[in-house]
Amino acid sequence: MADYRRFRILNIVDDCSRIFPGQIVDISISGARITRFLDALALRTGLPEERGAEGTSKAMFDWSERTGVRLRFIEPGKPVQNAFVESLNDKLRDECLNLPRFRSLRHAREEIESWRRHYNTERPHSALGYLSPMEFLMTTAA
């Protein structure tokens, strides 16, 4: 940010459709915060069979047990095991995070959310036949 404070981002991406349903942008992100976010996301999109996880926490283990979603852990130093979200993180960094200086955490959230909407609705993906994730979902649902 403009005041040199750092913030963190947790991105959620669907490996099949490349849809990016949401993210948490904050100074600190606890396991409990992640599970609340995943519960809210599940109300909109449903639960996956499994979820990739880079970190471990009691809150995530409890969430997995409560929901029945298997946690698939990424080995330390092996980002290719979570290639789709790593690719998304690279694009987000190159196209959004490296450009502006955010005035505040609120400003960062607004700009990142705007980029997320663009990514889902307008940005073509070669792996999806140059459709956006939303276009891809509409063609596969039809």
mmCIF file of N, CA and C in Angstrom:
data_model
loop_
_atom_site.group_PDB
_atom_site.id
_atom_site.type_symbol
_atom_site.label_atom_id
_atom_site.label_comp_id
_atom_site.label_asym_id
_atom_site.label_seq_id
_atom_site.Cartn_x
_atom_site.Cartn_y
_atom_site.Cartn_z
ATOM 1 N N MET A 1 0.840 -1.174 0.000
ATOM 2 C CA MET A 1 0.000 0.000 0.000
ATOM 3 C C MET A 1 0.891 1.246 0.000
ATOM 4 N N ALA A 2 0.287 2.382 -0.173
ATOM 5 C CA ALA A 2 1.049 3.621 -0.230
ATOM 6 C C ALA A 2 1.837 3.866 1.046
ATOM 7 N N ASP A 3 1.328 3.379 2.171
ATOM 8 C CA ASP A 3 2.028 3.566 3.448
ATOM 9 C C ASP A 3 3.007 2.413 3.738
ATOM 10 N N TYR A 4 3.251 1.576 2.740
ATOM 11 C CA TYR A 4 4.203 0.455 2.786
ATOM 12 C C TYR A 4 3.759 -0.699 3.686
ATOM 13 N N ARG A 5 2.519 -0.664 4.192
ATOM 14 C CA ARG A 5 2.013 -1.830 4.906
ATOM 15 C C ARG A 5 1.739 -2.922 3.887
ATOM 16 N N ARG A 6 1.927 -4.143 4.319
ATOM 17 C CA ARG A 6 1.675 -5.285 3.439
ATOM 18 C C ARG A 6 0.303 -5.870 3.738
ATOM 19 N N PHE A 7 -0.250 -6.515 2.727
ATOM 20 C CA PHE A 7 -1.492 -7.239 2.938
ATOM 21 C C PHE A 7 -1.372 -8.591 2.255
ATOM 22 N N ARG A 8 -2.280 -9.469 2.597
ATOM 23 C CA ARG A 8 -2.291 -10.830 2.064
ATOM 24 C C ARG A 8 -3.556 -11.035 1.232
ATOM 25 N N ILE A 9 -3.458 -11.987 0.318
ATOM 26 C CA ILE A 9 -4.612 -12.350 -0.499
ATOM 27 C C ILE A 9 -4.711 -13.867 -0.532
ATOM 28 N N LEU A 10 -5.898 -14.380 -0.251
ATOM 29 C CA LEU A 10 -6.187 -15.801 -0.457
ATOM 30 C C LEU A 10 -7.138 -15.872 -1.639
ATOM 31 N N ASN A 11 -6.710 -16.495 -2.725
ATOM 32 C CA ASN A 11 -7.528 -16.648 -3.923
ATOM 33 C C ASN A 11 -8.089 -18.058 -3.985
ATOM 34 N N ILE A 12 -9.336 -18.158 -4.405
ATOM 35 C CA ILE A 12 -10.000 -19.439 -4.616
ATOM 36 C C ILE A 12 -10.287 -19.541 -6.110
ATOM 37 N N VAL A 13 -9.895 -20.648 -6.727
ATOM 38 C CA VAL A 13 -10.132 -20.837 -8.159
ATOM 39 C C VAL A 13 -10.595 -22.268 -8.404
ATOM 40 N N ASP A 14 -11.519 -22.439 -9.344
ATOM 41 C CA ASP A 14 -11.992 -23.763 -9.744
ATOM 42 C C ASP A 14 -11.071 -24.282 -10.844
ATOM 43 N N ASP A 15 -10.470 -25.436 -10.630
ATOM 44 C CA ASP A 15 -9.504 -25.983 -11.583
ATOM 45 C C ASP A 15 -10.122 -26.279 -12.951
ATOM 46 N N CYS A 16 -11.374 -26.661 -12.992
ATOM 47 C CA CYS A 16 -12.004 -27.041 -14.257
ATOM 48 C C CYS A 16 -12.400 -25.817 -15.082
ATOM 49 N N SER A 17 -13.196 -24.935 -14.507
ATOM 50 C CA SER A 17 -13.730 -23.801 -15.271
ATOM 51 C C SER A 17 -12.848 -22.565 -15.211
ATOM 52 N N ARG A 18 -11.856 -22.548 -14.338
ATOM 53 C CA ARG A 18 -10.977 -21.406 -14.077
ATOM 54 C C ARG A 18 -11.738 -20.229 -13.454
ATOM 55 N N ILE A 19 -12.983 -20.482 -13.051
ATOM 56 C CA ILE A 19 -13.741 -19.416 -12.405
ATOM 57 C C ILE A 19 -13.072 -19.058 -11.083
ATOM 58 N N PHE A 20 -13.057 -17.820 -10.781
ATOM 59 C CA PHE A 20 -12.397 -17.258 -9.605
ATOM 60 C C PHE A 20 -13.522 -16.675 -8.741
ATOM 61 N N PRO A 21 -14.161 -17.525 -7.893
ATOM 62 C CA PRO A 21 -15.368 -17.082 -7.189
ATOM 63 C C PRO A 21 -15.134 -16.087 -6.066
ATOM 64 N N GLY A 22 -13.923 -15.971 -5.584
ATOM 65 C CA GLY A 22 -13.713 -14.997 -4.527
ATOM 66 C C GLY A 22 -12.326 -15.042 -3.935
ATOM 67 N N GLN A 23 -12.085 -14.054 -3.084
ATOM 68 C CA GLN A 23 -10.795 -13.967 -2.416
ATOM 69 C C GLN A 23 -10.970 -13.222 -1.104
ATOM 70 N N ILE A 24 -10.005 -13.410 -0.235
ATOM 71 C CA ILE A 24 -9.923 -12.630 0.992
ATOM 72 C C ILE A 24 -8.713 -11.718 0.839
ATOM 73 N N VAL A 25 -8.911 -10.444 1.088
ATOM 74 C CA VAL A 25 -7.828 -9.463 1.054
ATOM 75 C C VAL A 25 -7.796 -8.814 2.429
ATOM 76 N N ASP A 26 -6.707 -9.024 3.164
ATOM 77 C CA ASP A 26 -6.621 -8.462 4.513
ATOM 78 C C ASP A 26 -5.166 -8.436 4.976
ATOM 79 N N ILE A 27 -4.948 -7.782 6.083
ATOM 80 C CA ILE A 27 -3.608 -7.712 6.669
ATOM 81 C C ILE A 27 -3.178 -9.077 7.184
ATOM 82 N N SER A 28 -4.108 -9.808 7.764
ATOM 83 C CA SER A 28 -3.844 -11.132 8.317
ATOM 84 C C SER A 28 -5.046 -12.018 8.001
ATOM 85 N N ILE A 29 -4.807 -13.299 7.716
ATOM 86 C CA ILE A 29 -5.895 -14.212 7.373
ATOM 87 C C ILE A 29 -5.740 -15.477 8.216
ATOM 88 N N SER A 30 -6.632 -15.661 9.182
ATOM 89 C CA SER A 30 -6.575 -16.828 10.067
ATOM 90 C C SER A 30 -7.328 -18.006 9.465
ATOM 91 N N GLY A 31 -7.076 -19.184 9.990
ATOM 92 C CA GLY A 31 -7.803 -20.373 9.558
ATOM 93 C C GLY A 31 -9.295 -20.238 9.794
ATOM 94 N N ALA A 32 -9.682 -19.640 10.932
ATOM 95 C CA ALA A 32 -11.104 -19.433 11.224
ATOM 96 C C ALA A 32 -11.734 -18.505 10.181
ATOM 97 N N ARG A 33 -11.013 -17.479 9.783
ATOM 98 C CA ARG A 33 -11.522 -16.551 8.758
ATOM 99 C C ARG A 33 -11.704 -17.281 7.425
ATOM 100 N N ILE A 34 -10.752 -18.129 7.091
ATOM 101 C CA ILE A 34 -10.855 -18.896 5.842
ATOM 102 C C ILE A 34 -12.083 -19.789 5.868
ATOM 103 N N THR A 35 -12.330 -20.482 6.979
ATOM 104 C CA THR A 35 -13.473 -21.397 7.031
ATOM 105 C C THR A 35 -14.791 -20.632 6.958
ATOM 106 N N ARG A 36 -14.884 -19.448 7.564
ATOM 107 C CA ARG A 36 -16.100 -18.632 7.438
ATOM 108 C C ARG A 36 -16.310 -18.224 5.975
ATOM 109 N N PHE A 37 -15.217 -17.854 5.322
ATOM 110 C CA PHE A 37 -15.288 -17.473 3.914
ATOM 111 C C PHE A 37 -15.729 -18.658 3.053
ATOM 112 N N LEU A 38 -15.151 -19.830 3.303
ATOM 113 C CA LEU A 38 -15.526 -21.020 2.530
ATOM 114 C C LEU A 38 -16.977 -21.408 2.761
ATOM 115 N N ASP A 39 -17.467 -21.267 3.984
ATOM 116 C CA ASP A 39 -18.882 -21.545 4.258
ATOM 117 C C ASP A 39 -19.781 -20.597 3.475
ATOM 118 N N ALA A 40 -19.447 -19.311 3.459
ATOM 119 C CA ALA A 40 -20.233 -18.335 2.701
ATOM 120 C C ALA A 40 -20.156 -18.623 1.203
ATOM 121 N N LEU A 41 -18.996 -18.987 0.722
ATOM 122 C CA LEU A 41 -18.813 -19.321 -0.684
ATOM 123 C C LEU A 41 -19.624 -20.563 -1.056
ATOM 124 N N ALA A 42 -19.661 -21.548 -0.163
ATOM 125 C CA ALA A 42 -20.414 -22.783 -0.408
ATOM 126 C C ALA A 42 -21.907 -22.509 -0.569
ATOM 127 N N LEU A 43 -22.423 -21.502 0.118
ATOM 128 C CA LEU A 43 -23.838 -21.155 -0.032
ATOM 129 C C LEU A 43 -24.129 -20.670 -1.448
ATOM 130 N N ARG A 44 -23.149 -20.032 -2.086
ATOM 131 C CA ARG A 44 -23.320 -19.531 -3.455
ATOM 132 C C ARG A 44 -23.002 -20.574 -4.509
ATOM 133 N N THR A 45 -21.964 -21.371 -4.276
ATOM 134 C CA THR A 45 -21.458 -22.237 -5.343
ATOM 135 C C THR A 45 -21.534 -23.724 -5.033
ATOM 136 N N GLY A 46 -21.846 -24.088 -3.804
ATOM 137 C CA GLY A 46 -21.817 -25.489 -3.396
ATOM 138 C C GLY A 46 -20.417 -25.860 -2.938
ATOM 139 N N LEU A 47 -20.316 -27.052 -2.394
ATOM 140 C CA LEU A 47 -19.023 -27.532 -1.876
ATOM 141 C C LEU A 47 -18.313 -28.396 -2.907
ATOM 142 N N PRO A 48 -17.006 -28.270 -3.016
ATOM 143 C CA PRO A 48 -16.243 -29.169 -3.889
ATOM 144 C C PRO A 48 -16.017 -30.505 -3.183
ATOM 145 N N GLU A 49 -15.592 -31.520 -3.933
ATOM 146 C CA GLU A 49 -15.227 -32.793 -3.315
ATOM 147 C C GLU A 49 -13.942 -32.663 -2.522
ATOM 148 N N GLU A 50 -13.029 -31.857 -3.047
ATOM 149 C CA GLU A 50 -11.771 -31.636 -2.346
ATOM 150 C C GLU A 50 -11.331 -30.200 -2.546
ATOM 151 N N ARG A 51 -10.473 -29.787 -1.654
ATOM 152 C CA ARG A 51 -9.954 -28.420 -1.703
ATOM 153 C C ARG A 51 -8.455 -28.480 -1.508
ATOM 154 N N GLY A 52 -7.728 -27.818 -2.399
ATOM 155 C CA GLY A 52 -6.285 -27.699 -2.228
ATOM 156 C C GLY A 52 -5.996 -26.789 -1.056
ATOM 157 N N ALA A 53 -5.001 -27.129 -0.290
ATOM 158 C CA ALA A 53 -4.656 -26.320 0.884
ATOM 159 C C ALA A 53 -3.149 -26.231 1.005
ATOM 160 N N GLU A 54 -2.654 -25.019 1.194
ATOM 161 C CA GLU A 54 -1.219 -24.831 1.363
ATOM 162 C C GLU A 54 -0.825 -24.854 2.823
ATOM 163 N N GLY A 55 -1.703 -24.402 3.678
ATOM 164 C CA GLY A 55 -1.391 -24.341 5.101
ATOM 165 C C GLY A 55 -2.275 -25.283 5.883
ATOM 166 N N THR A 56 -1.877 -25.555 7.084
ATOM 167 C CA THR A 56 -2.674 -26.411 7.948
ATOM 168 C C THR A 56 -3.102 -25.603 9.166
ATOM 169 N N SER A 57 -4.295 -25.858 9.610
ATOM 170 C CA SER A 57 -4.776 -25.249 10.840
ATOM 171 C C SER A 57 -5.882 -26.132 11.388
ATOM 172 N N LYS A 58 -6.077 -26.047 12.676
ATOM 173 C CA LYS A 58 -7.154 -26.814 13.298
ATOM 174 C C LYS A 58 -8.492 -26.416 12.690
ATOM 175 N N ALA A 59 -8.664 -25.134 12.427
ATOM 176 C CA ALA A 59 -9.918 -24.660 11.842
ATOM 177 C C ALA A 59 -10.189 -25.336 10.492
ATOM 178 N N MET A 60 -9.159 -25.497 9.656
ATOM 179 C CA MET A 60 -9.348 -26.144 8.351
ATOM 180 C C MET A 60 -9.646 -27.627 8.510
ATOM 181 N N PHE A 61 -8.962 -28.305 9.437
ATOM 182 C CA PHE A 61 -9.247 -29.725 9.671
ATOM 183 C C PHE A 61 -10.674 -29.897 10.175
ATOM 184 N N ASP A 62 -11.117 -29.033 11.099
ATOM 185 C CA ASP A 62 -12.481 -29.096 11.615
ATOM 186 C C ASP A 62 -13.490 -28.825 10.496
ATOM 187 N N TRP A 63 -13.201 -27.838 9.633
ATOM 188 C CA TRP A 63 -14.084 -27.519 8.516
ATOM 189 C C TRP A 63 -14.201 -28.721 7.578
ATOM 190 N N SER A 64 -13.080 -29.352 7.267
ATOM 191 C CA SER A 64 -13.071 -30.516 6.384
ATOM 192 C C SER A 64 -13.922 -31.637 6.964
ATOM 193 N N GLU A 65 -13.773 -31.884 8.239
ATOM 194 C CA GLU A 65 -14.552 -32.940 8.887
ATOM 195 C C GLU A 65 -16.040 -32.597 8.886
ATOM 196 N N ARG A 66 -16.367 -31.359 9.165
ATOM 197 C CA ARG A 66 -17.765 -30.925 9.230
ATOM 198 C C ARG A 66 -18.439 -30.970 7.856
ATOM 199 N N THR A 67 -17.725 -30.614 6.801
ATOM 200 C CA THR A 67 -18.324 -30.510 5.468
ATOM 201 C C THR A 67 -18.131 -31.762 4.616
ATOM 202 N N GLY A 68 -17.170 -32.590 4.970
ATOM 203 C CA GLY A 68 -16.870 -33.767 4.151
ATOM 204 C C GLY A 68 -15.970 -33.465 2.967
ATOM 205 N N VAL A 69 -15.448 -32.256 2.869
ATOM 206 C CA VAL A 69 -14.542 -31.883 1.780
ATOM 207 C C VAL A 69 -13.137 -32.353 2.148
ATOM 208 N N ARG A 70 -12.549 -33.168 1.282
ATOM 209 C CA ARG A 70 -11.178 -33.641 1.512
ATOM 210 C C ARG A 70 -10.197 -32.493 1.292
ATOM 211 N N LEU A 71 -9.213 -32.400 2.145
ATOM 212 C CA LEU A 71 -8.149 -31.412 1.957
ATOM 213 C C LEU A 71 -7.005 -32.080 1.209
ATOM 214 N N ARG A 72 -6.557 -31.450 0.153
ATOM 215 C CA ARG A 72 -5.427 -31.947 -0.634
ATOM 216 C C ARG A 72 -4.287 -30.965 -0.413
ATOM 217 N N PHE A 73 -3.315 -31.393 0.358
ATOM 218 C CA PHE A 73 -2.237 -30.497 0.736
ATOM 219 C C PHE A 73 -1.172 -30.410 -0.334
ATOM 220 N N ILE A 74 -0.632 -29.244 -0.469
ATOM 221 C CA ILE A 74 0.436 -28.958 -1.406
ATOM 222 C C ILE A 74 1.753 -29.121 -0.655
ATOM 223 N N GLU A 75 2.670 -29.872 -1.240
ATOM 224 C CA GLU A 75 3.970 -30.039 -0.601
ATOM 225 C C GLU A 75 4.722 -28.710 -0.606
ATOM 226 N N PRO A 76 5.414 -28.404 0.485
ATOM 227 C CA PRO A 76 6.207 -27.164 0.518
ATOM 228 C C PRO A 76 7.175 -27.106 -0.661
ATOM 229 N N GLY A 77 7.224 -25.947 -1.311
ATOM 230 C CA GLY A 77 8.143 -25.760 -2.433
ATOM 231 C C GLY A 77 7.691 -26.424 -3.719
ATOM 232 N N LYS A 78 6.419 -26.860 -3.795
ATOM 233 C CA LYS A 78 5.908 -27.530 -4.998
ATOM 234 C C LYS A 78 4.668 -26.801 -5.532
ATOM 235 N N PRO A 79 4.810 -25.545 -5.957
ATOM 236 C CA PRO A 79 3.644 -24.800 -6.424
ATOM 237 C C PRO A 79 2.967 -25.415 -7.646
ATOM 238 N N VAL A 80 3.669 -26.253 -8.415
ATOM 239 C CA VAL A 80 3.044 -26.866 -9.590
ATOM 240 C C VAL A 80 1.923 -27.822 -9.188
ATOM 241 N N GLN A 81 1.889 -28.243 -7.921
ATOM 242 C CA GLN A 81 0.801 -29.100 -7.462
ATOM 243 C C GLN A 81 -0.501 -28.306 -7.326
ATOM 244 N N ASN A 82 -0.411 -27.011 -7.414
ATOM 245 C CA ASN A 82 -1.578 -26.134 -7.354
ATOM 246 C C ASN A 82 -1.476 -25.140 -8.514
ATOM 247 N N ALA A 83 -1.245 -25.684 -9.703
ATOM 248 C CA ALA A 83 -0.847 -24.883 -10.860
ATOM 249 C C ALA A 83 -1.869 -23.825 -11.262
ATOM 250 N N PHE A 84 -3.168 -24.129 -11.200
ATOM 251 C CA PHE A 84 -4.152 -23.171 -11.683
ATOM 252 C C PHE A 84 -4.197 -21.926 -10.803
ATOM 253 N N VAL A 85 -4.179 -22.104 -9.486
ATOM 254 C CA VAL A 85 -4.202 -20.922 -8.619
ATOM 255 C C VAL A 85 -2.865 -20.192 -8.695
ATOM 256 N N GLU A 86 -1.762 -20.906 -8.884
ATOM 257 C CA GLU A 86 -0.466 -20.237 -9.044
ATOM 258 C C GLU A 86 -0.452 -19.401 -10.320
ATOM 259 N N SER A 87 -1.058 -19.926 -11.386
ATOM 260 C CA SER A 87 -1.157 -19.162 -12.630
ATOM 261 C C SER A 87 -2.015 -17.916 -12.420
ATOM 262 N N LEU A 88 -3.130 -18.084 -11.729
ATOM 263 C CA LEU A 88 -3.987 -16.942 -11.422
ATOM 264 C C LEU A 88 -3.229 -15.922 -10.587
ATOM 265 N N ASN A 89 -2.487 -16.374 -9.582
ATOM 266 C CA ASN A 89 -1.715 -15.457 -8.735
ATOM 267 C C ASN A 89 -0.711 -14.664 -9.563
ATOM 268 N N ASP A 90 -0.060 -15.325 -10.523
ATOM 269 C CA ASP A 90 0.889 -14.625 -11.399
ATOM 270 C C ASP A 90 0.196 -13.545 -12.219
ATOM 271 N N LYS A 91 -0.965 -13.887 -12.793
ATOM 272 C CA LYS A 91 -1.704 -12.909 -13.595
ATOM 273 C C LYS A 91 -2.171 -11.736 -12.733
ATOM 274 N N LEU A 92 -2.688 -12.037 -11.551
ATOM 275 C CA LEU A 92 -3.129 -10.991 -10.638
ATOM 276 C C LEU A 92 -1.971 -10.066 -10.276
ATOM 277 N N ARG A 93 -0.828 -10.651 -9.996
ATOM 278 C CA ARG A 93 0.356 -9.851 -9.646
ATOM 279 C C ARG A 93 0.766 -8.963 -10.823
ATOM 280 N N ASP A 94 0.866 -9.560 -12.011
ATOM 281 C CA ASP A 94 1.320 -8.805 -13.190
ATOM 282 C C ASP A 94 0.329 -7.736 -13.636
ATOM 283 N N GLU A 95 -0.951 -8.045 -13.605
ATOM 284 C CA GLU A 95 -1.954 -7.162 -14.195
ATOM 285 C C GLU A 95 -2.617 -6.216 -13.201
ATOM 286 N N CYS A 96 -2.481 -6.486 -11.916
ATOM 287 C CA CYS A 96 -3.193 -5.660 -10.936
ATOM 288 C C CYS A 96 -2.289 -5.184 -9.808
ATOM 289 N N LEU A 97 -1.581 -6.091 -9.186
ATOM 290 C CA LEU A 97 -0.843 -5.734 -7.976
ATOM 291 C C LEU A 97 0.426 -4.947 -8.252
ATOM 292 N N ASN A 98 1.099 -5.202 -9.369
ATOM 293 C CA ASN A 98 2.361 -4.517 -9.645
ATOM 294 C C ASN A 98 2.163 -3.107 -10.189
ATOM 295 N N LEU A 99 0.948 -2.753 -10.545
ATOM 296 C CA LEU A 99 0.724 -1.462 -11.176
ATOM 297 C C LEU A 99 0.449 -0.334 -10.190
ATOM 298 N N PRO A 100 -0.654 -0.374 -9.455
ATOM 299 C CA PRO A 100 -0.971 0.790 -8.618
ATOM 300 C C PRO A 100 -0.376 0.693 -7.217
ATOM 301 N N ARG A 101 -0.348 1.794 -6.561
ATOM 302 C CA ARG A 101 -0.093 1.845 -5.120
ATOM 303 C C ARG A 101 -1.456 2.034 -4.491
ATOM 304 N N PHE A 102 -1.850 1.115 -3.677
ATOM 305 C CA PHE A 102 -3.166 1.205 -3.049
ATOM 306 C C PHE A 102 -3.118 2.198 -1.898
ATOM 307 N N ARG A 103 -4.101 3.089 -1.841
ATOM 308 C CA ARG A 103 -4.161 4.115 -0.799
ATOM 309 C C ARG A 103 -4.526 3.540 0.562
ATOM 310 N N SER A 104 -5.284 2.445 0.547
ATOM 311 C CA SER A 104 -5.762 1.845 1.790
ATOM 312 C C SER A 104 -6.127 0.394 1.514
ATOM 313 N N LEU A 105 -6.417 -0.334 2.557
ATOM 314 C CA LEU A 105 -6.863 -1.714 2.390
ATOM 315 C C LEU A 105 -8.193 -1.743 1.636
ATOM 316 N N ARG A 106 -9.053 -0.801 1.921
ATOM 317 C CA ARG A 106 -10.333 -0.720 1.212
ATOM 318 C C ARG A 106 -10.106 -0.504 -0.282
ATOM 319 N N HIS A 107 -9.201 0.395 -0.633
ATOM 320 C CA HIS A 107 -8.879 0.647 -2.036
ATOM 321 C C HIS A 107 -8.327 -0.617 -2.697
ATOM 322 N N ALA A 108 -7.443 -1.319 -2.010
ATOM 323 C CA ALA A 108 -6.891 -2.569 -2.545
ATOM 324 C C ALA A 108 -8.015 -3.575 -2.795
ATOM 325 N N ARG A 109 -8.923 -3.721 -1.839
ATOM 326 C CA ARG A 109 -10.041 -4.665 -2.003
ATOM 327 C C ARG A 109 -10.893 -4.304 -3.218
ATOM 328 N N GLU A 110 -11.171 -3.020 -3.390
ATOM 329 C CA GLU A 110 -11.991 -2.581 -4.524
ATOM 330 C C GLU A 110 -11.309 -2.863 -5.858
ATOM 331 N N GLU A 111 -10.028 -2.536 -5.966
ATOM 332 C CA GLU A 111 -9.300 -2.753 -7.218
ATOM 333 C C GLU A 111 -9.145 -4.243 -7.532
ATOM 334 N N ILE A 112 -8.861 -5.037 -6.530
ATOM 335 C CA ILE A 112 -8.690 -6.482 -6.731
ATOM 336 C C ILE A 112 -10.024 -7.120 -7.095
ATOM 337 N N GLU A 113 -11.111 -6.669 -6.473
ATOM 338 C CA GLU A 113 -12.445 -7.182 -6.816
ATOM 339 C C GLU A 113 -12.808 -6.818 -8.250
ATOM 340 N N SER A 114 -12.476 -5.617 -8.680
ATOM 341 C CA SER A 114 -12.731 -5.211 -10.062
ATOM 342 C C SER A 114 -11.949 -6.104 -11.025
ATOM 343 N N TRP A 115 -10.692 -6.392 -10.699
ATOM 344 C CA TRP A 115 -9.880 -7.272 -11.547
ATOM 345 C C TRP A 115 -10.481 -8.670 -11.566
ATOM 346 N N ARG A 116 -10.977 -9.166 -10.421
ATOM 347 C CA ARG A 116 -11.580 -10.501 -10.347
ATOM 348 C C ARG A 116 -12.811 -10.589 -11.261
ATOM 349 N N ARG A 117 -13.654 -9.567 -11.224
ATOM 350 C CA ARG A 117 -14.837 -9.561 -12.099
ATOM 351 C C ARG A 117 -14.426 -9.585 -13.574
ATOM 352 N N HIS A 118 -13.421 -8.779 -13.931
ATOM 353 C CA HIS A 118 -12.915 -8.771 -15.313
ATOM 354 C C HIS A 118 -12.369 -10.150 -15.696
ATOM 355 N N TYR A 119 -11.595 -10.746 -14.806
ATOM 356 C CA TYR A 119 -11.007 -12.070 -15.048
ATOM 357 C C TYR A 119 -12.099 -13.102 -15.335
ATOM 358 N N ASN A 120 -13.174 -13.061 -14.563
ATOM 359 C CA ASN A 120 -14.247 -14.054 -14.713
ATOM 360 C C ASN A 120 -15.134 -13.818 -15.925
ATOM 361 N N THR A 121 -15.357 -12.567 -16.279
ATOM 362 C CA THR A 121 -16.377 -12.283 -17.291
ATOM 363 C C THR A 121 -15.845 -11.858 -18.656
ATOM 364 N N GLU A 122 -14.625 -11.331 -18.726
ATOM 365 C CA GLU A 122 -14.136 -10.790 -19.994
ATOM 366 C C GLU A 122 -12.822 -11.384 -20.476
ATOM 367 N N ARG A 123 -11.993 -11.800 -19.560
ATOM 368 C CA ARG A 123 -10.645 -12.217 -19.933
ATOM 369 C C ARG A 123 -10.663 -13.603 -20.576
ATOM 370 N N PRO A 124 -10.263 -13.725 -21.846
ATOM 371 C CA PRO A 124 -10.252 -15.042 -22.488
ATOM 372 C C PRO A 124 -9.111 -15.918 -21.955
ATOM 373 N N HIS A 125 -9.359 -17.210 -21.909
ATOM 374 C CA HIS A 125 -8.369 -18.180 -21.438
ATOM 375 C C HIS A 125 -8.132 -19.197 -22.545
ATOM 376 N N SER A 126 -6.898 -19.371 -22.931
ATOM 377 C CA SER A 126 -6.588 -20.301 -24.021
ATOM 378 C C SER A 126 -7.036 -21.716 -23.679
ATOM 379 N N ALA A 127 -6.910 -22.120 -22.426
ATOM 380 C CA ALA A 127 -7.308 -23.474 -22.021
ATOM 381 C C ALA A 127 -8.821 -23.681 -22.113
ATOM 382 N N LEU A 128 -9.578 -22.593 -22.207
ATOM 383 C CA LEU A 128 -11.042 -22.682 -22.305
ATOM 384 C C LEU A 128 -11.514 -22.332 -23.714
ATOM 385 N N GLY A 129 -10.655 -22.513 -24.688
ATOM 386 C CA GLY A 129 -11.017 -22.172 -26.060
ATOM 387 C C GLY A 129 -11.199 -20.680 -26.257
ATOM 388 N N TYR A 130 -10.426 -19.887 -25.539
ATOM 389 C CA TYR A 130 -10.443 -18.424 -25.597
ATOM 390 C C TYR A 130 -11.792 -17.834 -25.171
ATOM 391 N N LEU A 131 -12.458 -18.545 -24.257
ATOM 392 C CA LEU A 131 -13.660 -18.024 -23.622
ATOM 393 C C LEU A 131 -13.279 -17.525 -22.233
ATOM 394 N N SER A 132 -14.097 -16.635 -21.699
ATOM 395 C CA SER A 132 -13.924 -16.270 -20.297
ATOM 396 C C SER A 132 -14.469 -17.416 -19.443
ATOM 397 N N PRO A 133 -14.091 -17.506 -18.170
ATOM 398 C CA PRO A 133 -14.652 -18.570 -17.331
ATOM 399 C C PRO A 133 -16.185 -18.570 -17.298
ATOM 400 N N MET A 134 -16.815 -17.412 -17.248
ATOM 401 C CA MET A 134 -18.286 -17.364 -17.233
ATOM 402 C C MET A 134 -18.867 -17.865 -18.553
ATOM 403 N N GLU A 135 -18.255 -17.482 -19.671
ATOM 404 C CA GLU A 135 -18.718 -17.972 -20.978
ATOM 405 C C GLU A 135 -18.566 -19.490 -21.051
ATOM 406 N N PHE A 136 -17.440 -19.982 -20.549
ATOM 407 C CA PHE A 136 -17.188 -21.416 -20.531
ATOM 408 C C PHE A 136 -18.255 -22.136 -19.707
ATOM 409 N N LEU A 137 -18.563 -21.612 -18.525
ATOM 410 C CA LEU A 137 -19.594 -22.231 -17.678
ATOM 411 C C LEU A 137 -20.939 -22.253 -18.380
ATOM 412 N N MET A 138 -21.265 -21.181 -19.081
ATOM 413 C CA MET A 138 -22.559 -21.125 -19.785
ATOM 414 C C MET A 138 -22.622 -22.134 -20.923
ATOM 415 N N THR A 139 -21.511 -22.336 -21.628
ATOM 416 C CA THR A 139 -21.533 -23.293 -22.740
ATOM 417 C C THR A 139 -21.550 -24.728 -22.235
ATOM 418 N N THR A 140 -20.931 -24.996 -21.098
ATOM 419 C CA THR A 140 -20.931 -26.365 -20.565
ATOM 420 C C THR A 140 -22.248 -26.692 -19.866
ATOM 421 N N ALA A 141 -22.968 -25.669 -19.381
ATOM 422 C CA ALA A 141 -24.247 -25.896 -18.702
ATOM 423 C C ALA A 141 -25.369 -26.082 -19.726
ATOM 424 N N ALA A 142 -25.160 -25.575 -20.938
ATOM 425 C CA ALA A 142 -26.207 -25.645 -21.953
ATOM 426 C C ALA A 142 -26.324 -27.019 -22.570
#
